[in-house]
Amino acid sequence: MNTTFFSLTPILHPWVNHLTKEPQELFERIEQYGSPVNIHHFKPLNENIHAYQAVLNKYNVIHKIFFARKANKCLQLAQTVADAGQGVDTASLRELQQCLDAGIASEQLVLTAAVKNRQLLELALKYNVTVVLDNEDELQLAQDVAATFGKPMLINIRVGGFLVNGQRLPTRFGFTIDSVAERIKRLAESYPQLKYNGLHFHLNGYSIDERVAAIEQSVQVIDELHDLGIHTRSLDIGGGILMNYLKSEQEWLSFHTALREAVLGNRPELTYQNDALGMVKIEDKLYGEPTVYPYFNEIHKEKLLEQILTARSSIYGLPIHRLFTDRRLELRMEPGRSLLDQVGCTVAKVAFRKKDSEGRLLVGLEMNRTQLRSSSADFLLDPLHLPKQQGDDSDEPCYAYLVGSYCLEQELILKRQIKLQKYPEIGDLILFPNTAGYMMHFYESEAHLFELAKNVFI
């Protein structure tokens, strides 16, 4: 029995619970499509949309929720959001073209791509899709495109560099908040084909206080423009709305404490070869924090949004929601991960069992690490082991590392050691819950000419 294992128990939506209790359908899908398979369900997506809408309606805030499509490439999800009356945030030519081809209305689309070339702006202009512009070069290119076709381009202006506690929030995106009003004032003169509609920001991290500061400072600019006769229709607060993956805060805290002890050599390893998950060890001291998503959050999704809306503006002395309602200002937001909470899971087939040179049990899966990867150093949820054959009472749990199909020493699906309900057999399945947001598609690759995972809806 491994006494060093620390569970990170995931929250499971009823549809996932049903699949795991009656897994025959999963075995059939793997047989049909190969391994791995990404399984999706629409119900949680609609539940998440309605939860955000309920909070915004509670405070009478005019709004539109734009699904950040980069979080998951499946067009069916974008269509579902549009069918619910909300919008889709597109970040590339193909994302935008697919949404247009699917019949999603232009007023339900916004283009926020980090790099915008002429072809992309021409497509947005043709269909009157609002474009978020980030810098002077984009303003000039957008003006040239619009002038060439003799029609105005609808634009929002991205802002950044907000001041929080006397310090400027660093960012490589957007015009600084203290310079943007002057830029917008000059639009009519310098860029006559660009029709200004609103401001947009997207903050790194998840701080409520930083979002409150960004909103109130943006509203100051909006008020300044209003006094000059320039109307702002919307303020887009971007994404980065936290979600919660885990049942237990104590499990989350205990794992982090144990991880530090393990990396310092005070207990057996919890991660492969004692990987510090982004921390740095220098002379028996640890520096920094694990570079992982905060997988447990007590305040998340609609609760977090409500905390932003009810926070008091230090500039205006009013709750944030009043800054929107008093001006009939539309709040726009672009959640990706949090709209996809519980929408999908990834299932892979066990291919082999072996031990490495130091005696660790390795379980090989028919998948590669890019098919379960985001910017987080590890996906810190317990996967579910679904045996092909039911065991008996004599079966004991075992502890292993899951490895993938790329021929690299660092080809681990999860860096953390995981617990299996019994010694795995070839053909067993491993289910990774809640992977629809960023985990399935954001970094997937076809190295070795492996095919990408099939995406299935049930």
Short mmCIF file of C-alpha atoms in Angstrom, two decimals:
data_model
loop_
_atom_site.label_atom_id
_atom_site.label_comp_id
_atom_site.label_asym_id
_atom_site.label_seq_id
_atom_site.Cartn_x
_atom_site.Cartn_y
_atom_site.Cartn_z
CA MET A 1 0.00 0.00 0.00
CA ASN A 2 1.37 3.42 -0.98
CA THR A 3 1.08 5.77 1.99
CA THR A 4 2.32 8.80 0.06
CA PHE A 5 -0.66 9.17 -2.26
CA PHE A 6 -2.86 12.24 -1.90
CA SER A 7 -6.24 12.15 -3.60
CA LEU A 8 -7.53 15.07 -5.66
CA THR A 9 -11.15 14.00 -6.05
CA PRO A 10 -12.88 15.60 -9.05
CA ILE A 11 -16.44 16.89 -9.14
CA LEU A 12 -18.42 14.77 -11.62
CA HIS A 13 -21.57 15.86 -13.41
CA PRO A 14 -24.40 13.28 -13.39
CA TRP A 15 -23.84 12.48 -17.08
CA VAL A 16 -20.23 11.50 -16.34
CA ASN A 17 -21.26 9.49 -13.30
CA HIS A 18 -23.71 7.59 -15.48
CA LEU A 19 -20.99 6.80 -18.03
CA THR A 20 -18.60 5.50 -15.40
CA LYS A 21 -21.23 3.30 -13.76
CA GLU A 22 -22.29 1.85 -17.12
CA PRO A 23 -19.09 2.17 -19.17
CA GLN A 24 -20.03 -0.14 -22.02
CA GLU A 25 -20.74 2.87 -24.25
CA LEU A 26 -17.21 4.15 -23.63
CA PHE A 27 -15.68 0.83 -24.64
CA GLU A 28 -17.82 0.91 -27.79
CA ARG A 29 -16.72 4.45 -28.65
CA ILE A 30 -13.06 3.55 -28.22
CA GLU A 31 -13.58 0.52 -30.46
CA GLN A 32 -15.33 2.70 -33.04
CA TYR A 33 -13.09 5.79 -33.06
CA GLY A 34 -9.77 4.65 -31.59
CA SER A 35 -8.03 6.02 -28.52
CA PRO A 36 -8.28 8.61 -27.12
CA VAL A 37 -11.80 9.95 -27.53
CA ASN A 38 -13.10 13.29 -26.32
CA ILE A 39 -16.69 12.92 -25.08
CA HIS A 40 -18.95 16.00 -24.83
CA HIS A 41 -22.42 16.74 -23.44
CA PHE A 42 -24.45 19.92 -24.12
CA LYS A 43 -26.43 20.07 -20.86
CA PRO A 44 -23.68 21.50 -18.63
CA LEU A 45 -22.91 24.18 -21.23
CA ASN A 46 -26.48 25.45 -21.13
CA GLU A 47 -26.46 25.26 -17.33
CA ASN A 48 -23.34 27.43 -17.21
CA ILE A 49 -24.80 30.01 -19.60
CA HIS A 50 -27.98 30.24 -17.54
CA ALA A 51 -26.00 30.62 -14.30
CA TYR A 52 -24.14 33.65 -15.66
CA GLN A 53 -27.32 35.12 -17.11
CA ALA A 54 -29.14 34.76 -13.77
CA VAL A 55 -26.55 36.93 -12.01
CA LEU A 56 -26.47 39.57 -14.73
CA ASN A 57 -30.27 39.71 -14.87
CA LYS A 58 -30.44 39.94 -11.08
CA TYR A 59 -28.66 43.31 -11.30
CA ASN A 60 -30.42 44.39 -14.52
CA VAL A 61 -27.14 44.55 -16.44
CA ILE A 62 -27.47 44.54 -20.22
CA HIS A 63 -25.09 41.83 -21.36
CA LYS A 64 -23.83 39.40 -23.93
CA ILE A 65 -21.73 36.35 -23.10
CA PHE A 66 -19.19 35.46 -25.80
CA PHE A 67 -17.85 31.90 -25.63
CA ALA A 68 -14.06 31.97 -26.10
CA ARG A 69 -13.88 29.37 -28.83
CA LYS A 70 -10.14 28.88 -28.51
CA ALA A 71 -10.86 26.87 -25.35
CA ASN A 72 -12.38 24.05 -27.45
CA LYS A 73 -12.45 23.79 -31.23
CA CYS A 74 -15.75 21.88 -31.59
CA LEU A 75 -18.11 23.98 -33.69
CA GLN A 76 -21.13 22.34 -32.05
CA LEU A 77 -20.32 24.14 -28.81
CA ALA A 78 -20.20 27.53 -30.52
CA GLN A 79 -23.53 26.77 -32.20
CA THR A 80 -25.08 25.82 -28.85
CA VAL A 81 -24.00 29.13 -27.30
CA ALA A 82 -25.35 31.06 -30.28
CA ASP A 83 -28.64 29.14 -30.15
CA ALA A 84 -28.92 30.26 -26.51
CA GLY A 85 -28.83 33.86 -27.72
CA GLN A 86 -25.24 34.56 -26.70
CA GLY A 87 -22.08 35.09 -28.75
CA VAL A 88 -18.77 33.56 -29.81
CA ASP A 89 -15.31 35.08 -29.45
CA THR A 90 -13.17 34.04 -32.42
CA ALA A 91 -9.39 34.25 -32.51
CA SER A 92 -8.41 33.11 -36.01
CA LEU A 93 -9.53 33.05 -39.63
CA ARG A 94 -10.78 29.45 -39.45
CA GLU A 95 -12.61 30.01 -36.17
CA LEU A 96 -14.42 33.00 -37.65
CA GLN A 97 -15.07 31.40 -41.06
CA GLN A 98 -16.53 28.24 -39.53
CA CYS A 99 -18.89 30.25 -37.33
CA LEU A 100 -20.06 32.31 -40.28
CA ASP A 101 -20.51 29.20 -42.42
CA ALA A 102 -22.59 27.69 -39.61
CA GLY A 103 -24.98 30.62 -39.86
CA ILE A 104 -24.08 32.37 -36.61
CA ALA A 105 -25.18 35.99 -36.97
CA SER A 106 -22.49 38.67 -37.22
CA GLU A 107 -23.80 40.51 -34.15
CA GLN A 108 -23.17 37.31 -32.18
CA LEU A 109 -19.50 37.24 -33.17
CA VAL A 110 -16.43 39.19 -32.14
CA LEU A 111 -12.89 38.88 -33.49
CA THR A 112 -10.08 39.15 -30.91
CA ALA A 113 -7.18 37.44 -32.69
CA ALA A 114 -3.75 38.37 -31.29
CA VAL A 115 -2.45 38.73 -34.87
CA LYS A 116 -4.74 40.05 -37.58
CA ASN A 117 -3.73 40.06 -41.22
CA ARG A 118 -5.53 41.63 -44.18
CA GLN A 119 -7.41 38.46 -45.13
CA LEU A 120 -8.84 38.12 -41.63
CA LEU A 121 -9.92 41.76 -41.43
CA GLU A 122 -11.48 41.56 -44.89
CA LEU A 123 -13.59 38.61 -43.74
CA ALA A 124 -14.71 40.46 -40.60
CA LEU A 125 -15.54 43.56 -42.63
CA LYS A 126 -17.52 41.61 -45.23
CA TYR A 127 -19.85 40.22 -42.56
CA ASN A 128 -19.85 43.29 -40.26
CA VAL A 129 -18.20 41.41 -37.39
CA THR A 130 -16.87 43.63 -34.60
CA VAL A 131 -13.05 43.58 -34.40
CA VAL A 132 -11.07 44.26 -31.21
CA LEU A 133 -8.01 46.32 -32.16
CA ASP A 134 -4.85 46.22 -30.08
CA ASN A 135 -2.29 48.66 -31.49
CA GLU A 136 -1.62 51.45 -34.01
CA ASP A 137 -0.55 49.05 -36.76
CA GLU A 138 -3.86 47.22 -36.46
CA LEU A 139 -5.73 50.52 -36.56
CA GLN A 140 -3.91 51.46 -39.76
CA LEU A 141 -4.46 48.07 -41.41
CA ALA A 142 -8.13 48.08 -40.46
CA GLN A 143 -8.50 51.58 -41.90
CA ASP A 144 -6.80 50.52 -45.15
CA VAL A 145 -9.05 47.47 -45.49
CA ALA A 146 -12.21 49.43 -44.76
CA ALA A 147 -11.22 52.23 -47.14
CA THR A 148 -10.48 49.73 -49.90
CA PHE A 149 -14.00 48.31 -49.68
CA GLY A 150 -15.66 51.66 -48.95
CA LYS A 151 -17.53 50.54 -45.83
CA PRO A 152 -17.01 51.18 -42.11
CA MET A 153 -15.50 48.56 -39.84
CA LEU A 154 -17.04 48.03 -36.41
CA ILE A 155 -14.31 48.11 -33.77
CA ASN A 156 -13.69 47.86 -30.07
CA ILE A 157 -10.45 49.14 -28.57
CA ARG A 158 -8.43 46.95 -26.25
CA VAL A 159 -6.98 48.61 -23.16
CA GLY A 160 -4.51 47.53 -20.49
CA GLY A 161 -1.94 48.86 -18.07
CA PHE A 162 -4.45 49.54 -15.30
CA LEU A 163 -3.24 50.95 -11.98
CA VAL A 164 -3.82 48.75 -8.93
CA ASN A 165 -2.48 49.88 -5.54
CA GLY A 166 -0.26 52.38 -7.29
CA GLN A 167 1.32 49.75 -9.54
CA ARG A 168 0.65 49.29 -13.23
CA LEU A 169 -0.54 45.82 -14.25
CA PRO A 170 1.96 44.58 -16.83
CA THR A 171 0.63 43.40 -20.19
CA ARG A 172 1.76 43.13 -23.78
CA PHE A 173 -1.77 43.77 -25.06
CA GLY A 174 -3.73 46.92 -25.75
CA PHE A 175 -3.36 50.67 -25.35
CA THR A 176 -2.54 51.90 -21.85
CA ILE A 177 -5.59 53.11 -20.00
CA ASP A 178 -4.22 56.64 -19.60
CA SER A 179 -3.57 57.06 -23.33
CA VAL A 180 -6.61 55.41 -24.88
CA ALA A 181 -9.04 58.33 -24.60
CA GLU A 182 -6.73 60.48 -26.71
CA ARG A 183 -6.45 57.71 -29.31
CA ILE A 184 -10.22 57.33 -29.57
CA LYS A 185 -10.69 61.09 -29.86
CA ARG A 186 -8.45 61.03 -32.94
CA LEU A 187 -10.23 58.11 -34.62
CA ALA A 188 -12.61 60.24 -36.67
CA GLU A 189 -9.71 62.30 -38.00
CA SER A 190 -7.04 59.62 -38.45
CA TYR A 191 -9.15 56.53 -39.12
CA PRO A 192 -12.47 57.74 -40.53
CA GLN A 193 -13.57 54.27 -41.71
CA LEU A 194 -13.43 52.77 -38.20
CA LYS A 195 -16.63 52.93 -36.17
CA TYR A 196 -15.91 52.85 -32.44
CA ASN A 197 -18.35 50.81 -30.34
CA GLY A 198 -16.67 49.94 -27.07
CA LEU A 199 -13.71 49.13 -24.86
CA HIS A 200 -12.28 45.69 -24.18
CA PHE A 201 -9.80 44.29 -21.69
CA HIS A 202 -8.59 40.82 -20.74
CA LEU A 203 -6.54 40.48 -17.57
CA ASN A 204 -3.97 37.85 -16.79
CA GLY A 205 -4.76 36.00 -13.56
CA TYR A 206 -7.99 35.81 -11.60
CA SER A 207 -8.03 38.71 -9.13
CA ILE A 208 -11.42 40.25 -8.33
CA ASP A 209 -9.79 43.50 -7.15
CA GLU A 210 -7.89 43.86 -10.42
CA ARG A 211 -11.07 43.38 -12.44
CA VAL A 212 -12.91 45.95 -10.35
CA ALA A 213 -10.07 48.43 -10.90
CA ALA A 214 -10.04 47.73 -14.64
CA ILE A 215 -13.80 48.28 -14.90
CA GLU A 216 -13.89 51.55 -12.97
CA GLN A 217 -10.87 52.97 -14.81
CA SER A 218 -12.41 51.98 -18.14
CA VAL A 219 -15.66 53.69 -17.13
CA GLN A 220 -13.67 56.86 -16.39
CA VAL A 221 -12.50 56.81 -20.02
CA ILE A 222 -16.06 56.11 -21.20
CA ASP A 223 -17.33 59.12 -19.22
CA GLU A 224 -14.58 61.33 -20.64
CA LEU A 225 -15.51 60.28 -24.17
CA HIS A 226 -19.21 60.83 -23.44
CA ASP A 227 -18.52 64.44 -22.44
CA LEU A 228 -16.98 64.87 -25.90
CA GLY A 229 -20.03 63.39 -27.63
CA ILE A 230 -18.41 59.98 -28.27
CA HIS A 231 -20.77 57.16 -27.28
CA THR A 232 -19.52 53.83 -25.91
CA ARG A 233 -21.93 50.96 -26.32
CA SER A 234 -20.12 48.17 -24.46
CA LEU A 235 -17.35 47.31 -22.03
CA ASP A 236 -15.92 43.82 -22.48
CA ILE A 237 -14.27 42.41 -19.32
CA GLY A 238 -12.73 39.41 -21.11
CA GLY A 239 -12.44 35.98 -19.53
CA GLY A 240 -10.36 34.41 -16.80
CA ILE A 241 -13.38 33.60 -14.64
CA LEU A 242 -12.29 30.90 -12.21
CA MET A 243 -13.97 27.52 -12.07
CA ASN A 244 -13.69 24.71 -9.54
CA TYR A 245 -12.64 21.17 -10.43
CA LEU A 246 -12.29 19.55 -7.01
CA LYS A 247 -14.57 18.38 -4.21
CA SER A 248 -12.23 19.11 -1.31
CA GLU A 249 -10.19 22.17 -0.41
CA GLN A 250 -8.38 20.12 2.22
CA GLU A 251 -7.20 17.60 -0.39
CA TRP A 252 -5.89 20.49 -2.48
CA LEU A 253 -3.99 22.05 0.43
CA SER A 254 -2.66 18.71 1.67
CA PHE A 255 -1.30 17.82 -1.76
CA HIS A 256 0.59 21.12 -2.03
CA THR A 257 2.09 20.73 1.44
CA ALA A 258 3.17 17.17 0.66
CA LEU A 259 4.56 18.18 -2.75
CA ARG A 260 6.89 20.68 -1.12
CA GLU A 261 8.00 18.12 1.46
CA ALA A 262 8.65 15.57 -1.28
CA VAL A 263 10.69 17.95 -3.44
CA LEU A 264 12.76 18.86 -0.37
CA GLY A 265 13.43 15.16 0.21
CA ASN A 266 11.42 14.85 3.40
CA ARG A 267 8.98 12.25 2.05
CA PRO A 268 8.70 9.92 -0.98
CA GLU A 269 8.00 11.47 -4.34
CA LEU A 270 4.45 12.42 -5.42
CA THR A 271 5.46 13.31 -8.98
CA TYR A 272 7.62 11.55 -11.54
CA GLN A 273 11.29 11.93 -10.58
CA ASN A 274 10.12 14.43 -7.94
CA ASP A 275 9.08 17.04 -10.51
CA ALA A 276 8.53 20.33 -8.64
CA LEU A 277 5.75 21.47 -11.05
CA GLY A 278 7.43 24.81 -11.66
CA MET A 279 8.96 25.51 -8.27
CA VAL A 280 12.75 25.93 -8.07
CA LYS A 281 14.93 24.19 -5.49
CA ILE A 282 18.18 25.93 -4.58
CA GLU A 283 20.34 24.71 -1.69
CA ASP A 284 17.52 22.85 0.03
CA LYS A 285 15.12 25.78 -0.27
CA LEU A 286 12.08 26.04 -2.53
CA TYR A 287 11.30 29.24 -4.41
CA GLY A 288 8.12 30.22 -6.18
CA GLU A 289 4.80 28.41 -6.44
CA PRO A 290 3.71 25.48 -8.62
CA THR A 291 2.80 26.81 -12.06
CA VAL A 292 -0.57 25.12 -12.06
CA TYR A 293 -4.14 26.25 -12.47
CA PRO A 294 -5.87 26.79 -9.09
CA TYR A 295 -8.01 23.67 -9.40
CA PHE A 296 -9.90 24.28 -6.16
CA ASN A 297 -11.83 27.54 -5.82
CA GLU A 298 -14.60 28.22 -3.35
CA ILE A 299 -15.60 31.39 -5.22
CA HIS A 300 -15.94 30.59 -8.90
CA LYS A 301 -18.03 31.07 -12.04
CA GLU A 302 -21.26 33.00 -11.36
CA LYS A 303 -20.30 33.53 -7.71
CA LEU A 304 -17.12 35.26 -8.79
CA LEU A 305 -18.99 37.36 -11.33
CA GLU A 306 -21.45 38.45 -8.63
CA GLN A 307 -18.58 39.48 -6.36
CA ILE A 308 -17.24 41.68 -9.14
CA LEU A 309 -20.65 43.25 -9.79
CA THR A 310 -21.34 43.94 -6.11
CA ALA A 311 -17.87 45.25 -5.25
CA ARG A 312 -17.83 48.97 -4.46
CA SER A 313 -16.00 51.26 -6.83
CA SER A 314 -13.48 53.39 -4.94
CA ILE A 315 -13.71 56.00 -7.70
CA TYR A 316 -17.49 56.31 -8.00
CA GLY A 317 -18.59 55.15 -4.55
CA LEU A 318 -21.15 52.82 -6.14
CA PRO A 319 -21.36 49.06 -6.71
CA ILE A 320 -19.84 48.04 -10.02
CA HIS A 321 -23.18 46.93 -11.49
CA ARG A 322 -24.42 50.54 -11.18
CA LEU A 323 -21.58 51.69 -13.46
CA PHE A 324 -23.21 49.62 -16.18
CA THR A 325 -26.90 50.22 -15.46
CA ASP A 326 -26.59 53.99 -14.90
CA ARG A 327 -25.02 54.35 -18.36
CA ARG A 328 -27.06 51.69 -20.17
CA LEU A 329 -23.64 50.18 -20.88
CA GLU A 330 -23.58 46.60 -22.15
CA LEU A 331 -21.33 44.25 -20.19
CA ARG A 332 -19.58 41.77 -22.44
CA MET A 333 -17.53 38.85 -21.19
CA GLU A 334 -15.58 36.07 -22.90
CA PRO A 335 -15.42 32.98 -20.68
CA GLY A 336 -13.92 29.84 -22.17
CA ARG A 337 -12.90 27.35 -19.52
CA SER A 338 -15.72 28.20 -17.11
CA LEU A 339 -18.44 27.89 -19.76
CA LEU A 340 -17.09 24.40 -20.46
CA ASP A 341 -17.17 23.26 -16.84
CA GLN A 342 -18.33 19.59 -16.86
CA VAL A 343 -18.97 19.66 -20.64
CA GLY A 344 -16.40 17.03 -21.60
CA CYS A 345 -14.08 14.21 -20.61
CA THR A 346 -11.24 12.38 -22.32
CA VAL A 347 -11.03 8.58 -22.39
CA ALA A 348 -7.98 6.52 -23.33
CA LYS A 349 -7.14 2.83 -23.61
CA VAL A 350 -4.45 1.02 -21.62
CA ALA A 351 -1.79 -0.35 -23.98
CA PHE A 352 0.91 -1.77 -21.68
CA ARG A 353 2.23 -2.07 -18.12
CA LYS A 354 5.95 -2.02 -17.24
CA LYS A 355 8.45 -0.66 -14.76
CA ASP A 356 11.09 1.95 -15.42
CA SER A 357 14.75 1.55 -14.45
CA GLU A 358 14.00 2.71 -10.91
CA GLY A 359 11.05 0.41 -10.34
CA ARG A 360 8.15 2.81 -10.93
CA LEU A 361 5.04 1.23 -12.47
CA LEU A 362 4.29 2.83 -15.83
CA VAL A 363 0.93 2.39 -17.53
CA GLY A 364 1.06 3.21 -21.22
CA LEU A 365 -2.00 4.77 -22.81
CA GLU A 366 -2.95 5.01 -26.47
CA MET A 367 -2.72 8.81 -26.43
CA ASN A 368 -0.02 11.46 -26.14
CA ARG A 369 0.54 14.22 -23.62
CA THR A 370 -0.54 17.00 -25.97
CA GLN A 371 -4.06 15.54 -25.88
CA LEU A 372 -4.37 16.43 -22.19
CA ARG A 373 -2.40 19.61 -21.81
CA SER A 374 -2.77 23.29 -21.06
CA SER A 375 -0.39 25.95 -19.74
CA SER A 376 -0.71 24.34 -16.29
CA ALA A 377 2.32 22.22 -15.31
CA ASP A 378 0.01 19.30 -14.54
CA PHE A 379 -3.69 18.44 -14.63
CA LEU A 380 -4.32 17.92 -10.93
CA LEU A 381 -7.42 15.74 -10.85
CA ASP A 382 -7.68 12.03 -10.14
CA PRO A 383 -8.57 10.13 -13.32
CA LEU A 384 -11.02 7.21 -13.17
CA HIS A 385 -9.96 3.64 -13.90
CA LEU A 386 -12.61 1.66 -15.79
CA PRO A 387 -11.59 -2.03 -15.93
CA LYS A 388 -12.67 -4.08 -18.91
CA GLN A 389 -13.36 -7.00 -16.61
CA GLN A 390 -14.84 -6.54 -13.17
CA GLY A 391 -12.54 -7.70 -10.41
CA ASP A 392 -13.27 -9.40 -7.12
CA ASP A 393 -12.85 -8.44 -3.49
CA SER A 394 -9.25 -9.61 -3.49
CA ASP A 395 -8.17 -6.87 -5.92
CA GLU A 396 -6.02 -4.21 -4.30
CA PRO A 397 -5.30 -0.69 -5.55
CA CYS A 398 -2.01 0.03 -7.24
CA TYR A 399 -0.08 3.21 -7.90
CA ALA A 400 1.34 4.19 -11.25
CA TYR A 401 2.39 6.89 -13.66
CA LEU A 402 0.49 7.29 -16.92
CA VAL A 403 2.74 7.60 -19.96
CA GLY A 404 1.96 8.34 -23.59
CA SER A 405 2.99 7.47 -27.12
CA TYR A 406 5.68 10.04 -27.96
CA CYS A 407 9.21 8.62 -27.75
CA LEU A 408 10.44 11.12 -25.18
CA GLU A 409 11.64 10.57 -21.61
CA GLN A 410 9.27 13.32 -20.47
CA GLU A 411 6.23 11.81 -22.22
CA LEU A 412 3.96 11.64 -19.19
CA ILE A 413 0.21 12.15 -19.48
CA LEU A 414 0.15 13.23 -15.82
CA LYS A 415 3.28 14.02 -13.82
CA ARG A 416 1.55 13.06 -10.58
CA GLN A 417 1.41 9.47 -9.44
CA ILE A 418 -2.16 8.19 -9.62
CA LYS A 419 -4.13 5.45 -7.88
CA LEU A 420 -5.81 2.68 -9.88
CA GLN A 421 -8.52 0.55 -8.31
CA LYS A 422 -6.58 -2.59 -9.24
CA TYR A 423 -3.63 -3.64 -11.37
CA PRO A 424 -4.66 -2.52 -14.87
CA GLU A 425 -5.22 -4.88 -17.76
CA ILE A 426 -4.57 -4.15 -21.42
CA GLY A 427 -7.80 -2.75 -22.84
CA ASP A 428 -8.92 -1.08 -19.60
CA LEU A 429 -9.94 2.57 -19.91
CA ILE A 430 -8.75 5.67 -18.08
CA LEU A 431 -11.22 8.56 -17.97
CA PHE A 432 -9.96 12.10 -17.36
CA PRO A 433 -12.88 14.25 -16.17
CA ASN A 434 -13.70 17.86 -17.04
CA THR A 435 -11.26 18.29 -19.90
CA ALA A 436 -13.36 20.29 -22.40
CA GLY A 437 -11.85 23.64 -21.41
CA TYR A 438 -8.35 23.97 -22.92
CA MET A 439 -7.20 20.43 -22.03
CA MET A 440 -8.36 18.66 -25.21
CA HIS A 441 -7.32 20.92 -28.05
CA PHE A 442 -5.18 23.88 -27.07
CA TYR A 443 -1.81 22.12 -27.42
CA GLU A 444 -2.73 18.95 -29.32
CA SER A 445 -0.28 17.90 -32.00
CA GLU A 446 0.16 15.23 -34.65
CA ALA A 447 3.84 14.38 -34.08
CA HIS A 448 4.74 10.85 -35.27
CA LEU A 449 1.74 11.38 -37.61
CA PHE A 450 -0.65 10.23 -34.91
CA GLU A 451 -4.21 11.22 -35.68
CA LEU A 452 -5.92 13.78 -33.50
CA ALA A 453 -8.50 12.49 -31.04
CA LYS A 454 -12.07 12.17 -32.28
CA ASN A 455 -14.65 14.45 -30.69
CA VAL A 456 -17.95 12.78 -29.84
CA PHE A 457 -21.23 14.22 -28.55
CA ILE A 458 -23.72 12.27 -26.50
#
